[in-house]
Coordinates of C-alpha atoms in Angstrom, one line a residue:
X831 CA -49.2 212.0 180.9
X832 CA -47.5 213.5 178.0
X833 CA -44.2 215.2 177.9
X834 CA -45.6 218.4 177.2
X835 CA -48.7 218.2 179.6
X836 CA -45.8 217.3 182.1
X837 CA -43.9 220.0 181.5
X838 CA -46.3 222.6 182.4
X839 CA -47.6 220.6 185.5
X840 CA -47.5 221.6 189.2
X841 CA -44.4 220.6 190.7
X842 CA -44.6 217.6 193.0
X843 CA -42.9 216.1 195.9
X844 CA -43.2 213.1 198.1
X845 CA -45.2 213.3 201.4
X846 CA -46.8 211.2 203.8
X847 CA -50.3 211.4 203.5
X848 CA -53.5 210.2 205.8
X849 CA -56.5 209.8 204.2
X850 CA -58.7 208.2 206.7
X851 CA -58.0 207.9 210.7
X852 CA -56.7 204.4 211.8
X853 CA -54.0 202.1 212.6
X854 CA -50.5 203.0 211.5
X855 CA -51.0 201.7 207.7
X856 CA -53.3 204.8 207.0
X857 CA -49.9 206.4 206.8
X858 CA -49.2 206.3 203.2
X859 CA -46.3 207.9 200.8
X860 CA -47.9 209.5 198.0
X861 CA -46.9 212.2 195.3
X862 CA -48.6 215.7 195.9
X863 CA -48.1 219.1 194.9
X864 CA -45.3 221.3 196.1
X865 CA -47.0 223.5 198.7
X866 CA -46.9 227.4 197.9
X867 CA -45.9 230.1 200.5
X868 CA -47.4 233.3 201.7
X869 CA -45.8 236.4 201.9
X870 CA -44.8 235.9 205.7
X871 CA -43.9 232.3 205.0
X872 CA -40.9 229.9 204.8
X873 CA -40.6 226.7 202.6
X874 CA -37.8 224.5 204.3
X875 CA -36.5 221.5 202.3
X876 CA -36.7 218.7 205.0
X877 CA -33.6 216.8 205.7
X878 CA -35.0 215.1 208.7
X879 CA -38.5 214.9 210.7
X880 CA -39.1 213.9 214.4
X881 CA -41.7 211.5 215.4
X882 CA -43.7 211.8 218.6
X883 CA -46.7 210.3 220.4
X884 CA -49.3 212.8 219.6
X885 CA -48.7 212.1 216.0
X886 CA -50.1 208.7 216.6
X887 CA -53.0 209.9 218.6
X888 CA -54.1 212.6 215.7
X889 CA -53.6 209.6 213.0
X890 CA -55.7 207.1 214.9
X891 CA -58.5 209.9 215.6
X892 CA -58.2 209.7 219.3
X893 CA -57.2 213.2 220.1
X894 CA -59.3 216.2 221.2
X895 CA -58.4 218.4 218.1
X896 CA -57.9 216.5 215.1
X897 CA -56.8 217.8 211.5
X898 CA -59.2 218.1 208.5
X899 CA -58.7 214.9 206.4
X900 CA -56.7 214.7 204.2
X901 CA -53.4 216.0 206.1
X902 CA -49.7 215.3 206.4
X903 CA -48.4 214.6 209.9
X904 CA -45.6 216.1 211.8
X905 CA -44.6 218.9 213.9
X906 CA -41.0 219.0 213.7
X907 CA -38.1 218.9 211.6
X908 CA -34.8 220.2 210.4
X909 CA -33.3 221.3 206.8
X910 CA -32.7 224.2 204.6
X911 CA -34.3 227.1 203.7
X912 CA -35.8 226.8 200.2
X913 CA -37.8 230.0 199.6
X914 CA -39.2 232.7 201.8
X915 CA -42.1 235.2 201.2
X916 CA -41.2 239.0 200.5
X917 CA -42.0 239.8 204.4
X918 CA -39.8 237.2 205.9
X919 CA -36.6 238.9 207.4
X920 CA -35.3 236.6 209.9
X921 CA -34.1 233.9 207.5
X922 CA -32.8 233.6 204.1
X923 CA -32.7 230.9 201.4
X924 CA -29.8 228.3 202.3
X925 CA -30.2 228.9 206.0
X926 CA -30.0 225.6 208.3
X927 CA -32.9 225.7 210.4
X928 CA -35.0 223.5 212.8
X929 CA -38.6 223.6 213.1
X930 CA -40.8 224.3 216.2
X931 CA -44.2 223.7 214.1
X932 CA -45.6 223.7 210.4
X933 CA -48.5 224.7 208.3
X934 CA -48.4 221.8 206.1
X935 CA -46.9 218.9 208.0
X936 CA -43.0 217.5 208.2
X937 CA -43.5 214.0 207.1
X938 CA -42.6 215.3 203.7
X939 CA -39.8 216.4 201.5
X940 CA -40.6 220.2 201.7
X941 CA -43.1 222.0 204.0
X942 CA -44.3 225.5 204.8
X943 CA -43.6 227.2 208.2
X944 CA -44.6 230.5 209.1
X945 CA -41.2 232.6 210.0
X946 CA -41.9 232.3 213.5
X947 CA -41.8 228.5 213.3
X948 CA -38.2 228.3 212.2
X949 CA -35.1 228.9 214.2
X950 CA -31.7 228.8 213.3
X951 CA -29.7 225.3 213.7
X952 CA -26.1 225.6 215.1
X953 CA -23.4 224.1 212.8
X954 CA -22.2 221.7 215.7
X955 CA -25.8 219.9 215.4
X956 CA -27.0 217.6 212.6
X957 CA -29.9 217.8 210.8
X958 CA -31.3 214.3 212.5
X959 CA -30.5 216.2 215.9
X960 CA -32.4 219.3 214.7
X961 CA -35.3 217.1 214.0
X962 CA -35.1 215.9 217.6
X963 CA -35.4 219.3 219.3
X964 CA -38.7 220.7 219.5
X965 CA -41.1 218.6 221.4
X966 CA -38.4 216.9 223.7
X967 CA -36.7 220.3 224.6
X968 CA -39.7 222.5 224.7
X969 CA -41.8 220.0 226.8
X970 CA -39.0 219.1 229.2
X971 CA -38.2 223.0 229.8
X972 CA -42.1 223.9 230.4
X973 CA -42.4 220.8 233.0
X974 CA -39.3 221.8 234.8
X975 CA -39.0 225.4 234.5
X976 CA -42.6 226.8 233.7
X977 CA -44.8 224.2 235.7
X978 CA -42.4 223.4 238.4
X979 CA -39.6 225.6 239.7
X980 CA -36.7 223.2 241.2
X981 CA -33.4 224.9 242.5
X982 CA -30.1 224.0 242.5
X983 CA -29.3 221.1 244.8
X984 CA -32.8 219.9 244.8
X985 CA -33.4 216.4 243.6
X986 CA -35.3 215.8 240.4
X987 CA -36.5 212.2 239.4
X988 CA -36.8 211.8 235.7
X989 CA -39.6 208.7 235.6
X990 CA -39.0 207.0 232.1
X991 CA -35.5 209.1 231.2
X992 CA -34.0 207.2 228.3
X993 CA -36.7 208.8 225.7
X994 CA -36.5 212.1 223.7
X995 CA -38.4 214.1 226.6
X996 CA -36.6 212.1 229.2
X997 CA -33.0 212.9 228.2
X998 CA -33.9 216.5 227.6
X999 CA -35.2 216.9 230.8
X1000 CA -32.1 215.5 232.3
X1001 CA -29.5 217.7 230.5
X1002 CA -31.9 220.7 231.3
X1003 CA -32.1 219.9 235.3
X1004 CA -28.2 219.3 235.4
X1005 CA -27.7 222.5 233.7
X1006 CA -29.3 224.2 236.3
X1007 CA -27.1 222.3 239.3
X1008 CA -29.8 219.8 240.1
X1009 CA -29.4 216.3 241.6
X1010 CA -31.1 214.0 238.9
X1011 CA -32.4 210.7 239.1
X1012 CA -33.4 208.9 236.0
X1013 CA -35.1 205.5 235.5
X1014 CA -34.9 203.4 232.4
X1015 CA -35.8 199.9 231.6
X1016 CA -32.5 198.5 229.5
X1017 CA -28.8 199.0 230.2
X1018 CA -28.5 200.8 227.3
X1019 CA -31.0 203.4 228.5
X1020 CA -29.5 203.4 231.9
X1021 CA -26.1 204.3 230.1
X1022 CA -27.9 207.2 228.0
X1023 CA -29.2 208.4 231.3
X1024 CA -25.8 208.7 232.7
X1025 CA -24.4 210.3 229.6
X1026 CA -27.0 213.0 229.5
X1027 CA -25.8 213.9 233.1
X1028 CA -28.0 211.6 235.6
X1029 CA -26.3 211.4 238.9
X1030 CA -28.4 208.3 239.9
X1031 CA -29.7 205.7 237.5
X1032 CA -32.5 203.0 238.3
X1033 CA -34.2 200.2 236.4
X1034 CA -37.8 200.6 236.5
X1035 CA -38.4 196.8 235.4
X1036 CA -36.4 195.9 238.5
X1037 CA -38.5 194.9 241.5
X1038 CA -38.1 197.3 244.6
X1039 CA -36.4 200.0 242.3
X1040 CA -38.9 202.9 244.3
X1041 CA -37.1 201.8 247.4
X1042 CA -33.9 202.2 246.3
X1043 CA -34.8 205.8 245.0
X1044 CA -36.2 206.8 248.4
X1045 CA -32.9 205.3 250.1
X1046 CA -30.7 207.4 247.6
X1047 CA -32.5 210.5 248.2
X1048 CA -31.5 213.1 251.1
X1049 CA -32.0 211.6 254.3
X1050 CA -34.2 208.9 252.6
X1051 CA -37.3 211.5 252.5
X1052 CA -38.0 211.1 249.0
X1053 CA -37.5 213.3 245.8
X1054 CA -38.5 216.8 245.5
X1055 CA -39.8 216.7 242.0
X1056 CA -41.0 214.2 239.5
X1057 CA -41.0 214.5 235.8
X1058 CA -43.6 211.6 234.8
X1059 CA -43.7 210.3 231.3
X1060 CA -46.4 207.3 231.9
X1061 CA -48.7 208.5 234.6
X1062 CA -51.6 205.8 234.1
X1063 CA -49.1 203.4 235.5
X1064 CA -46.7 205.4 237.6
X1065 CA -48.6 208.3 239.5
X1066 CA -49.6 206.4 242.2
X1067 CA -46.0 205.2 242.9
X1068 CA -44.6 208.6 242.0
X1069 CA -46.6 209.8 245.2
X1070 CA -44.9 207.4 247.6
X1071 CA -41.7 208.5 246.2
X1072 CA -42.2 212.4 246.7
X1073 CA -40.9 214.4 249.8
X1074 CA -42.9 216.7 251.6
X1075 CA -44.3 219.5 249.6
X1076 CA -43.0 217.8 246.6
X1077 CA -44.5 218.2 242.9
X1078 CA -45.1 215.8 240.0
X1079 CA -45.2 217.2 236.5
X1080 CA -47.3 214.8 234.1
X1081 CA -45.8 214.8 230.7
X1082 CA -47.1 211.5 229.3
X1083 CA -50.7 209.5 229.8
X1084 CA -52.3 206.8 228.0
X1085 CA -55.2 205.8 230.4
X1086 CA -56.9 206.1 233.6
X1087 CA -55.3 205.8 237.1
X1088 CA -56.5 205.3 240.5
X1089 CA -54.7 206.8 243.8
X1090 CA -55.4 207.9 247.2
X1091 CA -55.8 211.8 247.4
X1092 CA -54.7 211.6 250.9
X1093 CA -51.3 210.9 249.7
X1094 CA -51.1 214.2 248.2
X1095 CA -52.8 215.7 251.6
X1096 CA -50.5 214.2 253.9
X1097 CA -47.4 215.7 252.0
X1098 CA -48.9 218.6 250.9
X1099 CA -47.9 217.8 247.5
X1100 CA -49.2 219.0 244.0
X1101 CA -49.7 217.4 240.6
X1102 CA -49.4 219.4 237.5
X1103 CA -50.3 218.9 234.0
X1104 CA -47.7 219.5 231.1
X1105 CA -49.1 220.4 227.5
X1106 CA -48.0 223.5 225.2
X1107 CA -47.8 226.5 227.7
X1108 CA -48.5 230.2 226.2
X1109 CA -46.9 231.7 223.1
X1110 CA -44.6 233.6 225.6
X1111 CA -43.3 230.8 227.6
X1112 CA -42.6 229.4 224.4
X1113 CA -40.5 232.0 223.3
X1114 CA -38.8 232.0 226.5
X1115 CA -38.2 228.0 226.4
X1116 CA -36.7 228.4 223.2
X1117 CA -34.2 231.3 224.0
X1118 CA -33.1 229.2 226.8
X1119 CA -32.8 226.1 224.8
X1120 CA -30.9 227.9 221.8
X1121 CA -28.4 229.4 224.3
X1122 CA -27.5 226.0 225.7
X1123 CA -27.1 224.6 222.0
X1124 CA -24.8 227.6 221.6
X1125 CA -22.7 226.9 224.7
X1126 CA -22.5 223.0 224.1
X1127 CA -24.5 222.2 227.5
X1128 CA -27.2 220.7 225.5
X1129 CA -27.1 217.9 222.7
X1130 CA -30.0 216.3 221.2
X1131 CA -29.6 212.4 221.2
X1132 CA -30.9 210.7 218.5
X1133 CA -32.0 206.9 218.9
X1134 CA -33.8 204.7 216.4
X1135 CA -33.8 205.9 212.8
X1136 CA -36.3 205.0 210.1
X1137 CA -36.8 206.1 206.6
X1138 CA -40.0 208.1 205.8
X1139 CA -41.4 205.0 203.7
X1140 CA -41.2 203.4 207.3
X1141 CA -43.7 206.0 208.7
X1142 CA -46.2 203.1 210.0
X1143 CA -43.2 201.5 211.8
X1144 CA -42.0 204.4 213.4
X1145 CA -45.6 205.0 214.9
X1146 CA -45.5 201.3 216.2
X1147 CA -42.0 202.1 217.5
X1148 CA -42.6 205.3 219.2
X1149 CA -45.3 203.8 221.3
X1150 CA -44.5 200.1 222.1
X1151 CA -40.3 200.6 222.1
X1152 CA -39.8 197.5 220.8
X1153 CA -36.1 198.6 220.0
X1154 CA -36.0 200.1 223.5
X1155 CA -36.5 203.6 224.5
X1156 CA -33.3 205.3 223.5
X1157 CA -33.6 208.8 222.4
X1158 CA -35.6 210.6 219.8
X1159 CA -37.3 208.4 216.9
X1160 CA -36.2 210.2 213.4
X1161 CA -37.0 210.0 209.9
X1162 CA -33.7 211.2 208.0
X1163 CA -33.1 212.7 204.7
X1164 CA -36.9 212.3 203.0
X1165 CA -35.3 214.5 200.3
X1166 CA -33.5 211.4 199.2
X1167 CA -36.7 210.1 197.6
X1168 CA -36.3 212.7 195.3
X1169 CA -33.7 215.2 194.0
X1170 CA -34.1 218.6 192.9
X1171 CA -31.7 219.5 189.5
X1172 CA -31.3 223.1 189.4
X1173 CA -30.0 224.5 185.6
X1174 CA -30.4 228.1 184.0
X1175 CA -33.8 228.2 181.9
X1176 CA -33.7 227.1 178.6
X1177 CA -32.9 229.7 175.7
X1178 CA -35.6 230.2 173.2
X1179 CA -33.5 228.1 170.5
X1180 CA -33.9 225.4 173.3
X1181 CA -37.5 225.6 173.7
X1182 CA -37.9 225.4 169.9
X1183 CA -35.7 222.2 169.6
X1184 CA -37.6 220.8 172.6
X1185 CA -41.0 221.2 171.1
X1186 CA -39.9 220.1 167.6
X1187 CA -38.3 216.9 169.0
X1188 CA -41.3 216.0 171.2
X1189 CA -43.6 216.6 168.4
X1190 CA -41.7 213.9 166.5
X1191 CA -41.7 211.7 169.3
X1192 CA -38.1 211.7 169.5
X1193 CA -36.6 210.5 173.0
X1194 CA -34.3 213.3 173.5
X1195 CA -34.0 215.3 176.7
X1196 CA -35.0 219.1 176.8
X1197 CA -32.3 218.9 179.8
X1198 CA -28.7 220.8 179.5
X1199 CA -26.3 218.1 178.4
X1200 CA -24.1 219.3 181.3
X1201 CA -27.1 218.8 184.0
X1202 CA -26.5 216.1 186.8
X1203 CA -28.9 213.5 186.7
X1204 CA -28.1 211.7 190.1
X1205 CA -29.5 208.7 189.3
X1206 CA -32.8 209.8 187.6
X1207 CA -33.9 208.8 184.2
X1208 CA -34.3 211.6 182.1
X1209 CA -37.7 210.5 181.2
X1210 CA -39.0 210.2 185.2
X1211 CA -39.4 214.2 184.8
X1212 CA -42.8 214.7 185.7
X1213 CA -42.9 218.5 187.0
X1214 CA -41.2 221.8 186.7
X1215 CA -41.2 225.3 188.6
X1216 CA -39.8 228.5 187.7
X1217 CA -38.3 230.2 190.7
X1218 CA -35.7 232.5 191.4
X1219 CA -34.5 232.4 187.6
X1220 CA -33.9 228.7 187.9
X1221 CA -35.8 226.1 186.4
X1222 CA -36.2 223.3 188.8
X1223 CA -37.0 219.8 187.5
X1224 CA -38.5 217.3 190.2
X1225 CA -36.8 213.7 189.2
X1226 CA -37.9 210.1 190.7
X1227 CA -35.1 208.3 192.4
X1228 CA -36.8 205.1 192.2
X1229 CA -36.2 204.4 195.7
X1230 CA -38.7 204.9 198.3

């Protein structure tokens, strides 16, 4: 592409694009057009995005509601507001935000959100922690307080407590004065559960751990509530650990399971499924969660960090937990794949000199001599956009 054509081409960014459903290697980083915003939209410069199991299901094509190909995955992230539509009133350019959803996908340098899909990110939380909020805390709150209703001093078992949702569940349960049991498969995971507030921890890879849980419960009668992360493996075991009138909330499942319904009948117990809830329930959840962040009673835990170029590896890790389940998996700072250089629009004289120099094939840059290059070659310029009286030049950092 010649320099003059490049100068007037659409601004570009890096994003993960899925063009065919399949294995993790269908996740490919590409240069794509910068998304445009509508009158009620917000453009967020993403500093970190979260990785979740549901994104692996959609990528593989094994999900009830599949996106239209091609698409950029990602539901959650955190960053800085880059631009807002004229009808937006709740956030402004420069605000730190975390995202509860996205119109265009968060595995990218920039993403478009509706105004209701961004919330203020407290200064005490990093962008990586902000990327660990939405799925984990929304799911945990919905399971605990909207699908079940445990009270202070009752016992909650978080079956699989060292992942993002598990740790959020522990923190939320302790914030309401509950006795929290939690399981994990590694010593590091058990320690994370303790730090999150679990009063008792158990290694679910150890034979006999279910009997240890029952013995540790009040009068050895079992636990009142269970938040289950892998129902196809654990649901039958959960029913054996429940106290009378107890409830199991299923947060995660990857297959079929066989249970004896008599276990439910004998204990007059319940099993409830957890997914998204209603918009009203979501707003209630985030109001409580945001208050917890402000007061310091809730703190997202980030575990494995991978660059966005390693998205295929992140999708394997979020399912197989090869590095152990230990908090949220995030892809930090995808912004580093490209830099945005800001400078004042060229004067007419500079425009004239630019065209004159390029018409003679001179290798001179039209950039202002004081513009910071931050590792970019002057000849790596591949797009410009006029916005807010600034000329933005997107430059390749040559490092994916």
